[in-house]
Amino acid sequence: MRNPIGLMLAVVVAAVVIAGVWFWTAAPRADAAPPQTIAARSADSLPPAAAKSAAKDDVETTAAVSQPVAAAPALAPAPAPMQAKSTCANPDALGVSRTVVIDTTGGPGFGFLQYKQFDFLTDKEVVLTFDDGPWPTTPAVLKALADECTKAVFFPIGLHTTYHPEILKQVAAAGHTIGAHTWSHAHLDSKKLTEQQAKDEIEKGFSAVKMALGTAPSPFFRFPALAHTQATLAHLESRNIARFSVDIDSLDFKSSSPDQVIQTVMTKLDKQGKGIILMHDLQKHTAQALPTLLRRLKAGGYKVVQMKAKEPLETLPEYDALMVKDMKVPAVSARPLSSVVQTVSQQ
Ligand SMILES: [Zn+2]
């Protein structure tokens, strides 16, 4: 009697256990709900994307620190500056201490004289900028920068790029950043200019630089005489072009000697501690002052930051076409002069 009951009990227990195991193993399958998981994951991917777009809003991102063999930055897709540093023949060069990439969306402003938006330079950091070239004095500026393995931002005048496109190409080949500084150096706050003419000055300047270089410039702009209007600022903003003012004005255009340029820059810099330095590569005194000035920066513990644009500017096709049309007058004719102009009478 006991044995059959015991056997039945064992069978029941075994059945319960088997059913339990089956239920237990089957249950998670029902809970897995793969489509929900995928949906949840794709929803989860939104925060990183939002974070990414938030990071995009930062106008300044450290892309590379080109000090000698620093620890490899985890996110640094910038082997070029590192290579540039390694090819520097001068072991005591001023160099480039930091390279920043600018997201020009919305037309951010730099240089505290006018635009107090982005205080991205730390103590002792400077940005070298040169306006008004390209000019026959520019190669001397390029040589001084190359001797110190350092980089600058150039704001060429459109008209000058048509005179000396080969010099502007040298600026680009040396790895400097190139923006624009209007077509004819017009002061854009002038009452003589209509809004349209001011816009033309900006856009034709950029298209001229593009024509000289064969590639688009950076969306970096400096107003001649730093003279802007609300309309021109709005235009730059709509075109996602960053505007550059200044922190340290070298006043090189009215300096009577290279020494005076050096004194002006160093005095202001030692007082302010950092900043965007405005110079002119078409000024002879600046070209002459630069080797010593760069040495003084190095001796003073100053460090050069190179500013680059995240994306090149998309020039406007109508202004590119205008430049092509303007430049189409050939300098040399296919026909010999004597076949075109014949002297038929002479006294
Ligand atoms: Zn200028």
Coordinates of C-alpha atoms and ligand atoms in Angstrom, one line a residue:
M1 CA 0.0 0.0 0.0
R2 CA 2.7 2.5 1.0
N3 CA 4.7 1.7 -2.1
P4 CA 2.1 2.6 -4.7
I5 CA 1.2 5.8 -2.8
G6 CA 4.9 6.6 -2.6
L7 CA 5.3 5.9 -6.3
M8 CA 2.3 8.1 -7.2
L9 CA 3.6 10.8 -5.0
A10 CA 7.0 10.6 -6.7
V11 CA 5.3 10.7 -10.1
V12 CA 3.3 13.7 -9.1
V13 CA 6.3 15.5 -7.7
A14 CA 8.3 14.6 -10.9
A15 CA 5.4 15.9 -13.0
V16 CA 5.3 19.1 -11.1
V17 CA 9.0 19.5 -11.3
I18 CA 9.0 18.8 -15.1
A19 CA 6.1 21.2 -15.7
G20 CA 7.9 23.8 -13.6
V21 CA 11.1 23.4 -15.5
W22 CA 9.2 23.6 -18.8
F23 CA 7.3 26.7 -17.7
W24 CA 10.5 28.3 -16.3
T25 CA 12.4 27.7 -19.5
A26 CA 9.5 28.7 -21.7
A27 CA 8.6 31.9 -19.7
P28 CA 11.8 33.9 -20.5
R29 CA 11.1 33.3 -24.2
A30 CA 7.8 35.0 -23.9
D31 CA 9.4 37.9 -22.0
A32 CA 12.2 38.4 -24.5
A33 CA 10.0 40.4 -26.8
P34 CA 12.7 41.2 -29.3
P35 CA 10.8 43.9 -31.3
Q36 CA 10.3 45.9 -28.1
T37 CA 14.0 45.6 -27.2
I38 CA 14.9 46.9 -30.7
A39 CA 12.4 49.7 -30.4
A40 CA 13.7 50.6 -27.0
R41 CA 17.3 50.5 -28.3
S42 CA 16.5 52.8 -31.2
A43 CA 14.8 55.2 -28.7
D44 CA 18.0 54.9 -26.5
S45 CA 20.1 56.0 -29.5
L46 CA 18.5 59.5 -29.3
P47 CA 20.4 60.8 -26.3
P48 CA 23.8 60.1 -27.8
A49 CA 22.7 61.8 -31.1
A50 CA 21.4 64.7 -29.1
A51 CA 24.7 64.8 -27.2
K52 CA 26.5 64.8 -30.5
S53 CA 24.5 67.7 -31.8
A54 CA 25.1 69.5 -28.6
A55 CA 28.8 68.9 -29.1
K56 CA 28.4 70.3 -32.6
D57 CA 27.2 73.5 -31.1
D58 CA 30.6 74.0 -29.4
V59 CA 32.4 76.4 -31.8
E60 CA 35.7 75.3 -30.5
T61 CA 37.0 71.7 -30.4
T62 CA 40.5 70.7 -29.6
A63 CA 41.5 68.7 -32.7
A64 CA 45.1 68.1 -32.0
V65 CA 47.9 69.1 -29.6
S66 CA 51.0 69.1 -31.7
Q67 CA 53.5 69.2 -28.9
P68 CA 56.3 66.6 -29.4
V69 CA 55.0 63.1 -29.0
A70 CA 52.2 63.9 -26.5
A71 CA 49.9 61.0 -25.4
A72 CA 47.8 60.1 -28.4
P73 CA 44.4 61.9 -27.9
A74 CA 41.6 59.3 -28.1
L75 CA 39.5 61.3 -30.5
A76 CA 42.1 63.0 -32.5
P77 CA 41.6 62.5 -36.2
A78 CA 44.3 64.9 -37.0
P79 CA 47.6 63.3 -38.1
A80 CA 48.4 66.3 -40.3
P81 CA 49.4 68.8 -37.6
M82 CA 51.4 66.0 -35.9
Q83 CA 53.2 65.4 -39.1
A84 CA 53.8 69.1 -39.7
K85 CA 55.4 69.3 -36.2
S86 CA 57.6 66.2 -36.8
T87 CA 59.0 67.8 -40.1
C88 CA 60.0 70.9 -38.3
A89 CA 63.7 71.4 -38.6
N90 CA 63.9 73.9 -35.7
P91 CA 63.9 72.1 -32.4
D92 CA 63.4 75.4 -30.5
A93 CA 60.5 76.5 -32.8
L94 CA 57.5 78.4 -31.5
G95 CA 55.4 75.8 -33.2
V96 CA 51.6 75.3 -32.8
S97 CA 50.6 74.3 -29.3
R98 CA 46.9 73.7 -30.1
T99 CA 44.7 73.4 -33.2
V100 CA 41.0 74.3 -32.9
V101 CA 38.3 73.5 -35.3
I102 CA 35.5 76.1 -35.6
D103 CA 31.9 75.1 -36.4
T104 CA 30.8 78.3 -38.1
T105 CA 27.1 77.6 -38.0
G106 CA 25.2 80.8 -37.3
G107 CA 28.3 83.0 -37.8
P108 CA 30.1 83.1 -34.5
G109 CA 32.3 86.1 -33.7
F110 CA 35.9 86.1 -32.4
G111 CA 38.1 88.8 -31.0
F112 CA 37.0 90.7 -27.8
L113 CA 37.4 94.2 -29.2
Q114 CA 33.9 93.7 -30.8
Y115 CA 32.6 90.1 -30.2
K116 CA 32.7 88.9 -26.6
Q117 CA 31.1 85.6 -27.3
F118 CA 33.7 82.9 -27.2
D119 CA 36.6 83.2 -24.8
F120 CA 38.3 80.1 -26.0
L121 CA 42.0 81.1 -25.5
T122 CA 43.7 80.3 -22.3
D123 CA 46.4 82.4 -20.7
K124 CA 49.4 82.9 -22.9
E125 CA 47.6 81.6 -26.0
V126 CA 47.7 83.7 -29.2
V127 CA 46.3 83.5 -32.7
L128 CA 48.3 85.1 -35.5
T129 CA 46.3 86.8 -38.2
F130 CA 47.3 88.7 -41.4
D131 CA 45.1 90.9 -43.5
D132 CA 45.3 92.6 -46.9
G133 CA 47.5 90.2 -48.9
P134 CA 48.5 88.4 -51.0
W135 CA 51.3 90.8 -51.8
P136 CA 55.0 90.6 -52.7
T137 CA 55.8 91.0 -49.0
T138 CA 53.8 87.9 -48.2
P139 CA 56.5 85.3 -48.9
A140 CA 58.8 86.9 -46.3
V141 CA 55.9 86.5 -43.8
L142 CA 55.5 82.9 -44.9
K143 CA 59.2 82.2 -44.4
A144 CA 59.3 83.7 -40.9
L145 CA 56.3 81.5 -40.0
A146 CA 57.9 78.4 -41.6
D147 CA 61.2 79.0 -39.8
E148 CA 59.2 78.8 -36.5
C149 CA 57.0 76.0 -37.7
T150 CA 53.9 77.9 -36.8
K151 CA 50.6 78.7 -38.4
A152 CA 48.4 81.7 -39.0
V153 CA 45.0 82.8 -40.4
F154 CA 45.2 85.0 -43.5
F155 CA 42.4 87.3 -44.7
P156 CA 43.3 88.2 -48.3
I157 CA 41.7 91.0 -50.4
G158 CA 39.8 89.6 -53.4
L159 CA 41.4 92.0 -55.8
H160 CA 44.9 91.2 -54.6
T161 CA 44.3 87.5 -55.1
T162 CA 43.8 88.3 -58.8
Y163 CA 47.2 90.1 -58.9
H164 CA 49.1 87.4 -57.0
P165 CA 47.2 84.1 -57.1
E166 CA 50.6 82.2 -57.0
I167 CA 51.4 83.9 -53.7
L168 CA 48.1 82.9 -52.2
K169 CA 48.7 79.3 -53.3
Q170 CA 52.0 79.4 -51.3
V171 CA 50.0 80.5 -48.3
A172 CA 47.7 77.5 -48.7
A173 CA 50.5 75.1 -49.5
A174 CA 52.2 76.1 -46.2
G175 CA 49.1 74.9 -44.3
H176 CA 47.8 78.2 -43.1
T177 CA 44.1 79.0 -42.8
I178 CA 42.6 81.3 -45.5
G179 CA 39.4 83.3 -45.1
A180 CA 38.5 86.6 -46.9
H181 CA 38.5 90.3 -46.4
T182 CA 36.1 91.6 -49.1
W183 CA 36.7 92.1 -52.8
S184 CA 38.1 95.7 -52.8
H185 CA 38.7 96.5 -49.1
A186 CA 35.6 98.7 -49.1
H187 CA 34.5 99.8 -45.6
L188 CA 31.2 98.1 -45.4
D189 CA 29.6 100.6 -43.0
S190 CA 30.0 103.3 -45.7
K191 CA 26.8 105.3 -46.5
K192 CA 27.9 105.1 -50.1
L193 CA 27.3 101.4 -50.3
T194 CA 23.9 99.9 -50.6
E195 CA 23.1 96.7 -48.7
Q196 CA 23.4 94.8 -51.9
Q197 CA 26.8 96.3 -52.7
A198 CA 28.1 95.4 -49.2
K199 CA 26.9 91.8 -49.7
D200 CA 28.6 91.8 -53.1
E201 CA 31.9 92.9 -51.5
I202 CA 31.7 90.0 -49.1
E203 CA 30.7 87.3 -51.6
K204 CA 32.9 88.4 -54.5
G205 CA 35.9 88.5 -52.1
F206 CA 35.3 84.8 -51.2
S207 CA 34.8 83.8 -54.8
A208 CA 38.0 85.5 -55.8
V209 CA 39.9 83.6 -53.1
K210 CA 38.4 80.4 -54.4
M211 CA 39.3 81.2 -57.9
A212 CA 42.9 81.9 -57.0
L213 CA 43.3 78.8 -54.9
G214 CA 41.2 76.4 -56.9
T215 CA 39.6 75.3 -53.7
A216 CA 37.1 77.0 -51.4
P217 CA 38.4 79.1 -48.5
S218 CA 37.4 78.8 -44.9
P219 CA 34.2 80.6 -43.9
F220 CA 36.2 83.1 -41.9
F221 CA 35.8 86.8 -42.6
R222 CA 37.2 90.1 -41.3
F223 CA 35.7 93.5 -42.1
P224 CA 38.1 96.1 -43.5
A225 CA 38.7 98.6 -40.7
L226 CA 36.5 96.2 -38.6
A227 CA 33.6 98.2 -39.9
H228 CA 30.3 96.3 -39.9
T229 CA 26.6 97.0 -40.1
Q230 CA 23.6 95.1 -38.8
A231 CA 22.8 94.0 -42.3
T232 CA 26.3 92.7 -43.1
L233 CA 26.4 90.8 -39.8
A234 CA 23.0 89.3 -40.5
H235 CA 24.3 88.3 -43.9
L236 CA 27.4 86.5 -42.5
E237 CA 25.1 84.8 -39.9
S238 CA 22.8 83.5 -42.7
R239 CA 25.8 82.2 -44.6
N240 CA 27.4 80.5 -41.6
I241 CA 30.5 82.6 -41.9
A242 CA 32.5 83.4 -38.7
R243 CA 33.6 87.0 -38.2
F244 CA 36.9 88.0 -36.8
S245 CA 37.7 91.1 -34.8
V246 CA 40.9 91.5 -32.8
D247 CA 42.3 91.4 -29.3
I248 CA 45.8 92.8 -29.9
D249 CA 46.0 95.4 -32.7
S250 CA 49.7 95.6 -33.9
L251 CA 48.9 99.0 -35.6
D252 CA 51.6 97.9 -38.1
F253 CA 50.0 100.0 -40.8
K254 CA 51.1 103.1 -39.0
S255 CA 54.3 101.9 -37.4
S256 CA 57.5 103.7 -38.5
S257 CA 59.8 100.7 -38.0
P258 CA 59.8 96.9 -37.4
D259 CA 60.8 97.6 -33.8
Q260 CA 57.7 99.6 -33.3
V261 CA 55.5 96.7 -34.5
I262 CA 57.2 94.4 -32.0
Q263 CA 56.9 96.8 -29.2
T264 CA 53.2 97.5 -29.8
V265 CA 52.4 93.8 -29.9
M266 CA 54.5 92.7 -26.9
T267 CA 53.4 95.6 -24.7
K268 CA 49.7 94.9 -25.3
L269 CA 50.2 91.1 -25.0
D270 CA 52.0 91.3 -21.7
K271 CA 49.1 93.4 -20.4
Q272 CA 46.3 91.3 -21.8
G273 CA 48.0 87.9 -21.5
K274 CA 46.5 86.4 -24.6
G275 CA 44.5 87.1 -27.8
I276 CA 44.0 87.3 -31.5
I277 CA 46.8 89.4 -33.0
L278 CA 46.0 91.6 -36.0
M279 CA 48.8 92.2 -38.5
H280 CA 49.1 92.9 -42.3
D281 CA 51.2 90.7 -44.6
L282 CA 51.4 93.6 -47.1
Q283 CA 53.2 95.8 -44.6
K284 CA 57.0 95.7 -45.1
H285 CA 57.7 96.5 -41.4
T286 CA 55.6 93.5 -40.4
A287 CA 57.4 91.1 -42.7
Q288 CA 60.7 92.5 -41.3
A289 CA 59.6 92.4 -37.7
L290 CA 58.1 88.9 -37.8
P291 CA 61.3 86.7 -37.2
T292 CA 62.1 88.7 -34.0
L293 CA 58.5 89.0 -32.9
L294 CA 58.0 85.2 -33.1
R295 CA 61.2 84.7 -31.1
R296 CA 59.9 87.2 -28.5
L297 CA 56.6 85.3 -28.3
K298 CA 58.5 82.1 -27.7
A299 CA 60.8 83.7 -25.1
G300 CA 57.7 85.2 -23.3
G301 CA 56.1 81.8 -23.0
Y302 CA 53.3 82.5 -25.5
K303 CA 51.8 79.6 -27.4
V304 CA 50.2 79.7 -30.9
V305 CA 46.8 78.3 -31.5
Q306 CA 45.8 77.5 -35.1
M307 CA 42.2 78.1 -36.0
K308 CA 40.7 75.9 -38.7
A309 CA 37.2 75.7 -40.1
K310 CA 35.2 72.5 -39.7
E311 CA 33.9 72.8 -43.3
P312 CA 35.0 75.0 -46.2
L313 CA 32.7 77.8 -47.4
E314 CA 30.2 77.0 -50.1
T315 CA 30.7 80.1 -52.3
L316 CA 27.7 81.3 -54.2
P317 CA 27.6 80.2 -57.9
E318 CA 26.6 83.6 -59.2
Y319 CA 29.7 85.2 -57.7
D320 CA 31.9 82.4 -58.9
A321 CA 30.5 83.0 -62.4
L322 CA 31.1 86.7 -62.0
M323 CA 34.7 86.1 -61.2
V324 CA 35.2 83.8 -64.2
K325 CA 33.6 86.5 -66.4
D326 CA 35.8 89.2 -65.0
M327 CA 38.9 87.2 -65.5
K328 CA 38.1 86.0 -69.0
V329 CA 39.9 88.8 -70.8
P330 CA 43.0 87.0 -72.0
A331 CA 46.3 88.5 -71.2
V332 CA 47.9 87.0 -74.4
S333 CA 46.2 86.7 -77.8
A334 CA 46.6 83.7 -80.0
R335 CA 47.1 86.0 -82.9
P336 CA 50.5 87.7 -83.4
L337 CA 50.4 91.5 -82.9
S338 CA 51.4 92.2 -86.5
S339 CA 48.4 90.4 -87.8
V340 CA 46.0 92.5 -85.7
V341 CA 47.7 95.9 -85.7
Q342 CA 49.4 97.1 -88.9
T343 CA 51.1 100.4 -89.3
V344 CA 49.7 101.9 -92.5
S345 CA 51.2 105.3 -92.2
Q346 CA 54.0 106.8 -90.1
Q347 CA 55.6 110.2 -90.0
Ligands
ZN1 ZN 42.4 95.4 -44.3

